[in-house]
CSV table of C-alpha atoms and ligand atoms in Angstrom, one decimal:
chain,number,residue,atom,x,y,z
A,1022,MET,CA,-0.2,-0.1,0.0
A,1023,LYS,CA,2.8,2.4,0.9
A,1024,GLU,CA,4.5,1.5,-2.4
A,1025,LYS,CA,1.2,2.1,-4.6
A,1026,ILE,CA,1.1,5.7,-2.6
A,1027,LYS,CA,4.9,6.6,-3.4
A,1028,GLN,CA,4.0,5.6,-7.1
A,1029,LEU,CA,0.9,7.6,-7.4
A,1030,LYS,CA,2.9,10.7,-6.1
A,1031,ASN,CA,5.5,10.1,-8.7
A,1032,ASP,CA,3.1,9.4,-11.5
A,1033,PHE,CA,1.1,12.7,-10.5
A,1034,PHE,CA,4.1,15.0,-10.5
A,1035,ASN,CA,5.3,13.5,-13.8
A,1036,GLU,CA,2.1,14.2,-15.4
A,1037,ILE,CA,1.6,17.6,-14.2
A,1038,GLU,CA,4.8,18.9,-15.1
A,1039,LYS,CA,4.0,18.1,-18.9
A,1040,ILE,CA,0.8,20.1,-19.5
A,1041,SER,CA,0.3,23.1,-20.7
A,1042,ASP,CA,-3.6,24.3,-20.4
A,1043,LEU,CA,-6.4,24.3,-18.2
A,1044,THR,CA,-8.3,21.5,-19.7
A,1045,ALA,CA,-5.3,19.1,-19.3
A,1046,LEU,CA,-5.2,20.1,-15.8
A,1047,GLU,CA,-8.8,19.5,-15.2
A,1048,LYS,CA,-8.5,16.1,-16.4
A,1049,ILE,CA,-5.5,15.1,-14.0
A,1050,GLU,CA,-7.6,16.5,-11.3
A,1051,ILE,CA,-10.3,14.2,-12.0
A,1052,LYS,CA,-8.0,11.3,-12.7
A,1053,TYR,CA,-6.2,11.6,-9.0
A,1054,LEU,CA,-8.7,13.3,-7.1
A,1055,GLY,CA,-12.1,12.6,-8.9
A,1056,ARG,CA,-14.8,11.7,-6.4
A,1057,LYS,CA,-16.0,8.5,-7.8
A,1058,ALA,CA,-13.0,7.2,-9.6
A,1059,GLY,CA,-9.8,9.1,-8.6
A,1060,GLU,CA,-6.9,7.1,-8.1
A,1061,LEU,CA,-6.3,8.6,-4.6
A,1062,THR,CA,-10.0,8.5,-3.8
A,1063,LYS,CA,-9.9,4.9,-4.3
A,1064,ILE,CA,-6.9,4.1,-1.9
A,1065,LEU,CA,-8.7,6.2,0.8
A,1066,ARG,CA,-11.7,4.0,0.1
A,1067,GLN,CA,-9.9,0.9,0.7
A,1068,LEU,CA,-8.7,2.3,4.0
A,1069,ARG,CA,-11.3,0.8,6.0
A,1070,ASP,CA,-10.3,-2.8,4.8
A,1071,LEU,CA,-6.8,-2.6,6.1
A,1072,PRO,CA,-6.0,-4.0,9.6
A,1073,VAL,CA,-6.0,-1.5,12.6
A,1074,THR,CA,-2.4,-1.4,12.7
A,1075,GLU,CA,-1.7,-0.2,9.2
A,1076,ARG,CA,-4.9,1.9,8.9
A,1077,GLN,CA,-3.7,4.5,10.6
A,1078,GLU,CA,0.0,5.1,9.1
A,1079,ILE,CA,-1.3,4.5,5.7
A,1080,GLY,CA,-4.3,7.0,6.4
A,1081,VAL,CA,-2.0,9.8,7.3
A,1082,LEU,CA,0.1,9.3,4.4
A,1083,ALA,CA,-2.7,9.2,2.1
A,1084,ASN,CA,-4.3,12.2,3.5
A,1085,GLN,CA,-1.1,14.2,3.2
A,1086,LEU,CA,-0.8,13.3,-0.5
A,1087,LYS,CA,-4.1,14.6,-1.0
A,1088,LYS,CA,-3.3,17.9,0.5
A,1089,GLU,CA,-0.1,18.1,-1.6
A,1090,LEU,CA,-2.1,17.2,-5.0
A,1091,ALA,CA,-4.6,19.7,-4.1
A,1092,GLN,CA,-1.9,22.2,-3.5
A,1093,LYS,CA,0.0,21.6,-6.5
A,1094,ILE,CA,-3.3,21.7,-8.6
A,1095,ARG,CA,-3.8,25.2,-7.3
A,1096,GLU,CA,-0.7,26.4,-8.1
A,1097,VAL,CA,-0.5,25.1,-11.5
A,1098,PHE,CA,-4.1,26.3,-12.0
A,1099,GLN,CA,-2.9,30.2,-11.4
A,1100,LEU,CA,0.2,29.8,-13.3
A,1101,LEU,CA,-1.8,28.6,-16.5
A,1102,LYS,CA,-4.2,31.6,-15.7
A,1103,ASN,CA,-1.8,34.2,-15.4
A,1104,GLN,CA,0.0,32.9,-18.6
A,1105,ALA,CA,-3.6,33.4,-20.3
A,1106,SER,CA,-4.3,36.7,-19.3
A,1107,GLN,CA,-0.9,37.8,-20.4
A,1108,SER,CA,-0.7,36.6,-23.9
A,1109,ALA,CA,-4.4,37.4,-24.4
A,1110,VAL,CA,-5.2,39.7,-27.4
A,1111,PHE,CA,-7.1,42.8,-26.5
A,1112,ASP,CA,-10.9,42.1,-27.4
A,1113,VAL,CA,-12.7,45.1,-28.4
A,1114,THR,CA,-15.8,43.5,-28.5
A,1115,VAL,CA,-15.7,43.0,-24.6
A,1116,PRO,CA,-18.3,45.6,-22.9
A,1117,GLY,CA,-16.0,48.4,-21.0
A,1118,LEU,CA,-15.9,49.0,-17.5
A,1119,LYS,CA,-18.2,52.1,-16.6
A,1120,PRO,CA,-16.8,54.0,-13.9
A,1121,THR,CA,-19.7,54.9,-11.3
A,1122,GLU,CA,-21.0,58.5,-12.2
A,1123,GLY,CA,-21.7,61.0,-9.6
A,1124,HIS,CA,-23.8,64.2,-9.5
A,1125,LYS,CA,-24.0,67.5,-8.0
A,1126,HIS,CA,-25.0,67.8,-4.5
A,1127,LEU,CA,-28.5,68.8,-4.0
A,1128,VAL,CA,-27.5,72.5,-2.8
A,1129,THR,CA,-25.5,73.0,-6.0
A,1130,GLN,CA,-28.4,71.5,-8.2
A,1131,ALA,CA,-30.8,74.1,-6.4
A,1132,ILE,CA,-28.4,77.1,-6.8
A,1133,GLU,CA,-28.1,76.5,-10.5
A,1134,GLU,CA,-31.8,76.0,-11.0
A,1135,ILE,CA,-32.7,79.4,-8.9
A,1136,VAL,CA,-30.1,81.2,-11.0
A,1137,GLU,CA,-31.6,80.0,-14.2
A,1138,ILE,CA,-34.9,80.9,-13.1
A,1139,PHE,CA,-34.1,84.5,-12.2
A,1140,GLU,CA,-31.7,85.0,-15.5
A,1141,ARG,CA,-34.7,84.5,-17.6
A,1142,ILE,CA,-36.2,87.6,-15.9
A,1143,GLY,CA,-33.2,89.9,-16.2
A,1144,PHE,CA,-31.7,89.1,-12.9
A,1145,SER,CA,-27.6,88.5,-12.8
A,1146,ARG,CA,-25.7,86.2,-10.4
A,1147,ARG,CA,-23.7,88.1,-7.8
A,1148,ARG,CA,-21.6,86.7,-5.1
A,1149,TYR,CA,-20.2,88.9,-2.1
A,1150,PRO,CA,-17.8,88.2,0.8
A,1151,GLU,CA,-18.6,85.5,3.4
A,1152,VAL,CA,-16.2,87.4,5.6
A,1153,GLU,CA,-17.7,90.4,6.0
A,1154,TRP,CA,-17.4,93.8,8.0
A,1155,GLU,CA,-20.3,94.5,10.3
A,1156,TRP,CA,-21.2,97.6,8.4
A,1157,TYR,CA,-22.4,95.8,5.4
A,1158,ALA,CA,-24.3,93.2,7.4
A,1159,PHE,CA,-25.9,96.0,9.8
A,1160,GLU,CA,-25.1,99.4,9.8
A,1161,SER,CA,-25.8,99.8,6.1
A,1162,LEU,CA,-29.1,97.8,6.7
A,1163,ASN,CA,-30.4,100.5,9.1
A,1164,MET,CA,-29.4,98.5,12.1
A,1165,PRO,CA,-26.9,100.7,14.2
A,1166,PRO,CA,-24.4,99.1,16.7
A,1167,ASN,CA,-25.9,97.8,19.7
A,1168,HIS,CA,-29.5,97.6,18.0
A,1169,PRO,CA,-31.6,94.7,19.3
A,1170,ALA,CA,-32.4,93.4,16.2
A,1171,ARG,CA,-28.9,92.1,15.3
A,1172,ASP,CA,-29.3,89.5,17.9
A,1173,GLU,CA,-31.7,87.7,15.6
A,1174,TRP,CA,-28.6,87.0,13.3
A,1175,GLU,CA,-26.6,84.9,15.7
A,1176,THR,CA,-23.5,86.2,14.4
A,1177,PHE,CA,-19.7,84.5,14.3
A,1178,PHE,CA,-17.3,87.4,15.2
A,1179,ILE,CA,-14.0,87.3,13.8
A,1180,ASP,CA,-11.1,87.7,16.7
A,1181,LEU,CA,-9.7,91.2,14.9
A,1182,LYS,CA,-9.7,94.6,16.2
A,1183,PRO,CA,-12.6,97.1,14.6
A,1184,VAL,CA,-11.6,99.1,11.8
A,1185,GLY,CA,-13.5,102.6,12.0
A,1186,PRO,CA,-17.0,102.7,11.0
A,1187,LYS,CA,-16.8,99.4,9.0
A,1188,GLY,CA,-16.8,97.7,12.6
A,1189,GLN,CA,-15.7,94.3,13.3
A,1190,ARG,CA,-15.1,91.4,10.7
A,1191,ILE,CA,-17.8,88.7,10.7
A,1192,LEU,CA,-19.1,85.7,8.8
A,1193,THR,CA,-21.8,87.1,7.1
A,1194,PRO,CA,-25.2,85.8,8.5
A,1195,HIS,CA,-27.2,86.7,5.4
A,1196,THR,CA,-27.0,87.6,1.8
A,1197,SER,CA,-28.8,91.1,2.5
A,1198,SER,CA,-24.8,92.1,3.2
A,1199,GLY,CA,-24.8,92.2,-0.7
A,1200,GLN,CA,-27.3,95.0,-1.1
A,1201,VAL,CA,-25.4,97.9,-0.3
A,1202,ARG,CA,-22.2,96.4,-2.1
A,1203,GLU,CA,-24.4,96.2,-5.1
A,1204,MET,CA,-25.6,99.6,-4.9
A,1205,GLU,CA,-22.1,101.0,-4.1
A,1206,LYS,CA,-21.2,99.8,-7.6
A,1207,GLY,CA,-23.2,103.0,-8.9
A,1208,GLN,CA,-25.0,101.2,-11.7
A,1209,LEU,CA,-28.6,101.5,-12.0
A,1210,PRO,CA,-31.1,100.1,-12.3
A,1211,ILE,CA,-30.1,96.9,-10.2
A,1212,ARG,CA,-31.3,93.2,-10.7
A,1213,MET,CA,-29.2,90.9,-8.7
A,1214,ILE,CA,-29.6,87.7,-7.5
A,1215,ASN,CA,-27.0,87.1,-4.7
A,1216,ILE,CA,-26.3,83.7,-3.7
A,1217,SER,CA,-23.9,83.0,-1.1
A,1218,LYS,CA,-22.8,80.7,2.1
A,1219,CYS,CA,-24.0,82.3,5.6
A,1220,TYR,CA,-23.4,81.4,8.9
A,1221,ARG,CA,-24.9,81.4,12.3
A,1222,ARG,CA,-24.3,80.3,15.9
A,1223,GLN,CA,-27.1,77.6,15.6
A,1224,ILE,CA,-27.0,73.9,15.3
A,1225,ASP,CA,-29.8,71.5,15.7
A,1226,ILE,CA,-32.1,69.2,13.6
A,1227,SER,CA,-33.3,72.3,11.6
A,1228,HIS,CA,-30.5,74.7,11.6
A,1229,VAL,CA,-26.8,74.0,10.4
A,1230,PRO,CA,-24.2,76.8,11.1
A,1231,MET,CA,-23.4,77.1,7.4
A,1232,PHE,CA,-26.1,77.1,5.2
A,1233,HIS,CA,-27.1,79.1,1.8
A,1234,GLN,CA,-29.2,82.0,1.0
A,1235,PHE,CA,-30.3,83.7,-2.3
A,1236,GLU,CA,-31.0,87.3,-2.2
A,1237,GLY,CA,-33.0,89.2,-4.7
A,1238,LEU,CA,-32.7,92.8,-5.2
A,1239,LEU,CA,-34.3,94.9,-7.6
A,1240,ILE,CA,-33.8,98.9,-7.7
A,1241,ASP,CA,-35.3,101.1,-10.3
A,1242,GLN,CA,-37.9,103.9,-10.8
A,1243,GLN,CA,-41.2,103.6,-9.6
A,1244,VAL,CA,-40.6,99.9,-8.4
A,1245,THR,CA,-43.9,98.6,-6.0
A,1246,ILE,CA,-45.3,96.1,-4.1
A,1247,ALA,CA,-46.9,94.7,-7.2
A,1248,ASP,CA,-43.8,94.1,-8.9
A,1249,LEU,CA,-42.2,91.9,-5.7
A,1250,LYS,CA,-45.8,90.1,-5.7
A,1251,GLY,CA,-45.3,89.2,-9.3
A,1252,THR,CA,-41.6,88.2,-8.9
A,1253,LEU,CA,-42.4,86.1,-6.0
A,1254,ASP,CA,-45.3,84.4,-7.9
A,1255,TYR,CA,-43.2,83.9,-10.8
A,1256,PHE,CA,-40.3,82.3,-8.9
A,1257,VAL,CA,-43.1,80.2,-6.8
A,1258,LYS,CA,-44.5,78.7,-10.0
A,1259,GLN,CA,-41.4,78.1,-11.7
A,1260,PHE,CA,-39.5,76.4,-8.8
A,1261,PHE,CA,-42.2,74.5,-7.2
A,1262,GLY,CA,-44.9,73.9,-9.9
A,1263,SER,CA,-47.8,76.0,-11.8
A,1264,ASN,CA,-50.4,75.2,-9.4
A,1265,ARG,CA,-48.4,77.0,-6.6
A,1266,ARG,CA,-49.1,80.5,-5.4
A,1267,ALA,CA,-47.3,83.1,-3.2
A,1268,ARG,CA,-48.6,85.1,-0.1
A,1269,ILE,CA,-47.3,88.0,1.7
A,1270,ARG,CA,-47.9,88.5,5.5
A,1271,PRO,CA,-46.7,91.5,7.4
A,1272,SER,CA,-43.9,91.2,9.2
A,1273,HIS,CA,-40.6,93.6,10.0
A,1274,PHE,CA,-37.0,93.8,9.2
A,1275,GLN,CA,-35.1,96.8,9.8
A,1276,PHE,CA,-34.1,97.1,6.4
A,1277,THR,CA,-37.3,97.2,4.4
A,1278,GLU,CA,-40.3,98.8,4.8
A,1279,PRO,CA,-42.8,97.5,4.6
A,1280,SER,CA,-41.6,94.0,5.2
A,1281,PHE,CA,-43.3,90.7,4.8
A,1282,GLU,CA,-42.9,86.9,5.4
A,1283,VAL,CA,-43.4,84.9,2.0
A,1284,ASP,CA,-45.4,81.9,2.0
A,1285,VAL,CA,-46.0,79.2,-0.6
A,1286,SER,CA,-49.4,77.4,-1.1
A,1287,CYS,CA,-48.8,73.5,0.0
A,1288,GLY,CA,-48.7,71.4,-3.1
A,1289,LEU,CA,-50.7,68.8,-1.4
A,1290,CYS,CA,-53.9,70.7,-0.3
A,1291,ASP,CA,-53.3,73.9,-2.3
A,1292,GLY,CA,-54.0,76.2,0.8
A,1293,GLN,CA,-56.5,74.2,2.5
A,1294,GLY,CA,-54.5,72.6,5.5
A,1295,CYS,CA,-53.6,69.2,5.5
A,1296,LYS,CA,-51.2,66.9,7.7
A,1297,MET,CA,-48.0,67.9,5.8
A,1298,CYS,CA,-48.4,71.9,6.1
A,1299,LYS,CA,-51.0,72.1,8.8
A,1300,ALA,CA,-52.4,75.8,7.9
A,1301,GLY,CA,-52.1,75.3,4.3
A,1302,TRP,CA,-48.9,77.3,3.3
A,1303,LEU,CA,-45.4,76.8,3.8
A,1304,GLU,CA,-43.0,80.0,5.0
A,1305,LEU,CA,-40.3,80.4,2.4
A,1306,GLY,CA,-38.5,83.5,4.3
A,1307,GLY,CA,-38.4,87.6,4.4
A,1308,ALA,CA,-38.8,90.2,1.6
A,1309,GLY,CA,-39.7,93.8,1.5
A,1310,MET,CA,-39.4,97.2,-0.1
A,1311,ILE,CA,-36.1,98.7,0.4
A,1312,HIS,CA,-35.9,101.2,3.5
A,1313,PRO,CA,-34.9,104.7,2.2
A,1314,ASN,CA,-32.2,104.8,4.8
A,1315,VAL,CA,-30.5,101.5,2.9
A,1316,LEU,CA,-30.6,103.4,-0.5
A,1317,LYS,CA,-29.3,106.2,1.2
A,1318,ALA,CA,-26.4,104.0,2.6
A,1319,GLY,CA,-25.7,102.7,-1.2
A,1320,LYS,CA,-25.7,106.2,-2.3
A,1321,VAL,CA,-29.2,106.2,-4.3
A,1322,ASP,CA,-31.4,108.8,-4.1
A,1323,PRO,CA,-34.7,107.6,-2.4
A,1324,LYS,CA,-36.7,110.3,-4.0
A,1325,LYS,CA,-35.8,108.9,-7.3
A,1326,TYR,CA,-35.5,105.1,-7.0
A,1327,SER,CA,-37.3,102.4,-4.9
A,1328,GLY,CA,-36.8,99.0,-4.9
A,1329,PHE,CA,-37.6,95.4,-3.3
A,1330,ALA,CA,-35.6,92.6,-1.9
A,1331,PHE,CA,-36.0,89.0,-0.7
A,1332,GLY,CA,-33.8,86.4,0.9
A,1333,TRP,CA,-34.4,83.1,1.6
A,1334,GLY,CA,-32.7,79.8,2.3
A,1335,VAL,CA,-31.5,77.5,-0.5
A,1336,GLU,CA,-31.7,74.3,1.7
A,1337,ARG,CA,-35.0,75.1,3.1
A,1338,CYS,CA,-36.5,76.0,-0.4
A,1339,TYR,CA,-35.1,72.9,-2.0
A,1340,LEU,CA,-36.4,70.6,0.4
A,1341,MET,CA,-40.0,72.1,0.4
A,1342,LYS,CA,-39.9,71.7,-3.2
A,1343,ALA,CA,-39.0,67.9,-3.1
A,1344,GLY,CA,-42.0,67.7,-0.5
A,1345,LEU,CA,-39.2,66.3,1.7
A,1346,SER,CA,-39.3,66.6,5.3
A,1347,ILE,CA,-36.1,65.2,6.4
A,1348,PRO,CA,-35.7,64.3,9.8
A,1349,ASP,CA,-32.4,66.3,10.3
A,1350,ILE,CA,-31.2,69.0,8.1
A,1351,ARG,CA,-27.6,68.1,9.1
A,1352,MET,CA,-27.8,65.1,6.8
A,1353,LEU,CA,-27.1,67.4,4.1
A,1354,TYR,CA,-23.6,67.9,5.0
A,1355,GLN,CA,-22.7,64.7,6.3
A,1356,ASN,CA,-21.4,63.4,2.8
A,1357,ASP,CA,-23.3,59.9,3.0
A,1358,LEU,CA,-23.6,58.6,-0.3
A,1359,ARG,CA,-26.6,56.7,0.6
A,1360,PHE,CA,-28.5,59.9,1.2
A,1361,LEU,CA,-27.0,62.0,-1.3
A,1362,ASN,CA,-27.6,59.6,-4.2
A,1363,GLN,CA,-31.2,59.9,-4.0
A,1364,PHE,CA,-31.3,63.3,-5.2
B,871,LIG,N1,-31.9,88.9,5.5
B,871,LIG,C1,-33.0,88.2,6.0
B,871,LIG,C2,-32.9,87.3,6.8
B,871,LIG,O1,-31.8,86.8,6.7
B,871,LIG,C3,-34.0,87.9,5.2
B,871,LIG,C4,-34.7,89.1,4.1
B,871,LIG,C5,-34.2,89.7,3.1
B,871,LIG,C6,-35.8,89.9,4.4
B,871,LIG,C7,-34.4,90.7,2.3
B,871,LIG,C8,-35.9,91.1,3.9
B,871,LIG,C9,-35.4,91.4,2.3
B,871,LIG,O2,-33.7,86.8,7.6
């Protein structure tokens, strides 16, 4: 029996040295290790007929050989495969590998859409600094130093000395800081859409310390509330859908007079009130007619010119459009592809 095993081993290694393709390898595997009639399988099967004294010794030898053969077969298999792939010709008919395609972040998508909507009615995109002087964010907007209304903007201050009337450097808490900057260019009429990152000291399920606003500003002769209302209606229909309407309610901002809160009718119940919206209307954000003091700060003559402005959150608008109530707005900025891929 021992002899037989030795012989088997020799035969196997002789044969396997000679082969050069995978089919031959498969044949050898079947010949020696095949489950039904493999040479080594047969020996293993005969073990139980041997006397106990021999059984153990032969068993160990046979099982060792089995491992050895299987190992060799694996090695030769790898070798042949590598050779095959190295010598393979380039097959132009094999379908190519397609890299997975990404897409723009939903906030970028929303910004692009908003800009396009306003460009169609003559507004141009502007960007103003994220690191801003207090003066543009507050004083020029009719909020003198220490005015209590400033508290509403939960501002981040930069730890640098104030510079004269410009005040301290801050992270801009709203895009309204671009109003007087735009007026200072001295080109009238104005139709700008200023979109930028804004910062406030707030973080919870409905606030992130960094978010985006888009600010419309129109200044011309004889601009009225009707123009503001028409523009809001236009935007709401373009962005949310032709069945939606805008509504304005009295509100208060230091830099607009009169001031409004703008709502959009709920897409599900059309203003009737339902589970999704409660009162039939969803709040977009602030708007109003430019306060004469703000025009003056931008060196625009309030006797000749008037205008309107509105400033809303990009994230908020986009989520309202998608009819989404995501449980936590911070999800937008956690870069989890399982979430982002849905948009
Ligand atoms: N800047 C205001 C805010 O951040 C919104 C606003 C913009 C209100 C323009 C009136 C006019 O809440």
